[in-house]
């Protein structure tokens, strides 16, 4: 069976999307689905390419039992070919992604905002915690955990694992 490829996207790829990647990876492992689902994250901006996630994100995630292992990379047009689900954190990321969509054969439907899967404030942005305080990082963690619990249920319903 072909793997399902999931890509989480934010602006810098150092706060929200690497956290979404790590939380989702842990959930997929716990469900025994690691062989079926391939997971990555990227940023639409080039500011932090090659960097580890923001230390505040790393510390907050660790306090919640999640380890972040990624390095930042930039979202590229070719990701549209490689990924089945492209999950932006906010409307700005979504618009930046759509601008890079290749002309032929690829549809917008595979791009789905993270909080479309959040029953609380469905479809809202995942707020950018970069310029805020510690509480912002825990808020993002809680949003991403809840959203990803519903996202994985969506995948289980759509695919026969
Ligand atoms: P992220 O947060 O998009 O969740 O990784 C940000 C990280 C860096 C910047 C903005 C947002 N920045 O302006 O450098």
XYZ file of C-alpha atoms and ligand atoms in Angstrom:
175
model
C 0.000 0.000 0.000
C 1.234 3.487 -0.819
C 2.113 5.736 2.067
C 0.035 8.788 2.841
C 2.213 11.905 2.854
C 1.386 14.739 5.242
C 3.113 18.146 5.316
C 2.481 20.774 8.001
C 3.306 24.352 6.972
C 3.787 27.654 8.827
C 5.856 30.785 8.153
C 9.275 30.110 9.713
C 9.104 26.315 10.274
C 10.530 26.867 13.767
C 7.414 27.213 15.987
C 4.033 25.900 14.843
C 4.614 23.422 12.001
C 7.542 21.511 13.598
C 5.394 21.151 16.699
C 2.436 19.924 14.631
C 4.820 17.460 12.931
C 6.154 16.129 16.265
C 2.748 15.834 17.952
C 1.262 14.095 14.917
C 4.293 11.776 14.562
C 3.867 10.680 18.184
C 0.148 10.010 17.672
C 0.826 8.031 14.501
C 3.451 5.953 16.332
C 1.071 5.285 19.206
C -1.549 4.038 16.741
C 1.020 1.778 15.048
C 0.652 3.614 11.723
C 4.261 4.789 11.209
C 4.694 2.520 8.167
C 1.578 3.965 6.531
C 2.004 7.702 7.083
C 4.985 9.884 6.132
C 5.171 13.234 7.956
C 7.205 16.424 7.441
C 6.936 20.195 7.958
C 8.077 23.305 6.095
C 7.917 27.104 6.227
C 6.815 29.451 3.474
C 9.614 31.910 4.404
C 13.352 31.379 4.044
C 14.404 33.154 7.283
C 15.316 30.066 9.309
C 16.380 27.408 6.789
C 18.536 24.746 8.452
C 17.752 25.896 12.000
C 16.457 23.839 14.892
C 13.023 24.869 16.207
C 12.689 27.925 18.463
C 14.064 27.067 21.966
C 10.747 28.153 23.491
C 8.892 25.661 21.296
C 11.408 22.916 22.143
C 11.099 23.574 25.899
C 7.315 23.783 25.893
C 6.968 20.623 23.810
C 9.363 18.741 26.094
C 7.331 19.825 29.149
C 4.371 18.199 27.367
C 6.279 14.996 26.596
C 7.076 15.711 22.934
C 10.607 15.908 21.460
C 11.310 18.096 18.421
C 13.966 16.708 16.082
C 13.454 18.684 12.867
C 15.435 21.330 10.992
C 13.692 24.146 9.141
C 13.216 23.942 5.398
C 11.301 26.077 2.947
C 8.079 24.971 1.243
C 8.615 24.462 -2.505
C 6.310 23.919 -5.491
C 7.415 20.284 -5.759
C 5.796 19.622 -2.362
C 2.458 19.752 -4.192
C 3.475 16.620 -6.116
C 4.882 14.783 -3.097
C 2.259 15.402 -0.413
C -1.357 14.229 -0.189
C -2.266 16.545 2.681
C -0.722 20.013 2.971
C -1.771 21.551 6.285
C -1.149 25.309 6.730
C -1.403 26.887 10.161
C -3.095 30.139 9.086
C -4.643 31.986 6.144
C -1.416 33.765 5.265
C 0.443 30.432 4.982
C -2.465 29.069 2.920
C -2.260 31.942 0.444
C 1.517 31.636 0.168
C 1.178 27.910 -0.554
C -1.512 28.379 -3.209
C 0.705 30.919 -5.005
C 3.277 28.127 -5.484
C 0.793 25.583 -6.860
C 1.942 24.138 -10.204
C -0.378 25.001 -13.099
C -1.316 21.507 -14.160
C -3.198 18.634 -12.621
C -3.088 19.585 -8.971
C -6.084 20.716 -7.018
C -6.503 23.005 -4.051
C -8.428 20.354 -2.132
C -5.284 18.776 -0.683
C -4.517 22.047 1.153
C -6.532 22.060 4.401
C -6.065 24.524 7.271
C -5.013 22.839 10.525
C -7.989 24.118 12.478
C -10.533 22.785 9.990
C -10.005 19.746 12.223
C -10.433 21.687 15.484
C -13.976 21.402 16.863
C -13.247 24.526 18.923
C -13.078 27.570 16.614
C -13.223 25.395 13.503
C -11.201 26.893 10.647
C -9.507 29.603 12.752
C -5.803 30.410 12.488
C -3.239 28.720 14.740
C -1.890 31.939 16.304
C 1.769 32.749 15.675
C 3.493 32.560 19.110
C 6.806 34.033 17.923
C 6.416 37.549 19.357
C 4.390 36.569 22.428
C 5.003 35.073 25.880
C 5.158 31.545 27.278
C 1.394 31.163 27.504
C 1.203 31.537 23.724
C 3.350 28.433 23.267
C 1.166 26.320 25.546
C -1.923 27.643 23.762
C -0.441 26.546 20.420
C 0.419 23.144 21.883
C -3.158 22.623 23.107
C -4.622 23.704 19.752
C -2.303 21.428 17.761
C -2.901 18.422 20.004
C -6.675 18.793 19.757
C -6.612 19.483 15.995
C -4.336 16.522 15.294
C -6.491 14.126 17.322
C -9.340 14.979 14.937
C -7.087 15.007 11.860
C -5.935 11.442 12.542
C -9.554 10.341 12.956
C -10.267 11.954 9.570
C -7.397 9.978 7.986
C -8.606 6.744 9.590
C -12.075 7.361 8.149
C -10.800 8.243 4.671
C -8.273 5.426 4.283
C -8.287 1.710 4.977
C -5.229 1.134 7.104
P 6.318 29.923 12.863
O 6.672 31.236 13.721
O 5.798 30.411 11.529
O 5.249 29.263 13.680
O 7.595 29.124 12.765
C 7.504 32.253 13.252
C 8.861 32.078 13.286
C 9.687 33.091 12.845
C 9.154 34.266 12.394
C 7.789 34.433 12.355
C 6.959 33.421 12.790
N 10.017 35.319 11.967
O 9.501 36.396 11.633
O 11.242 35.130 11.961
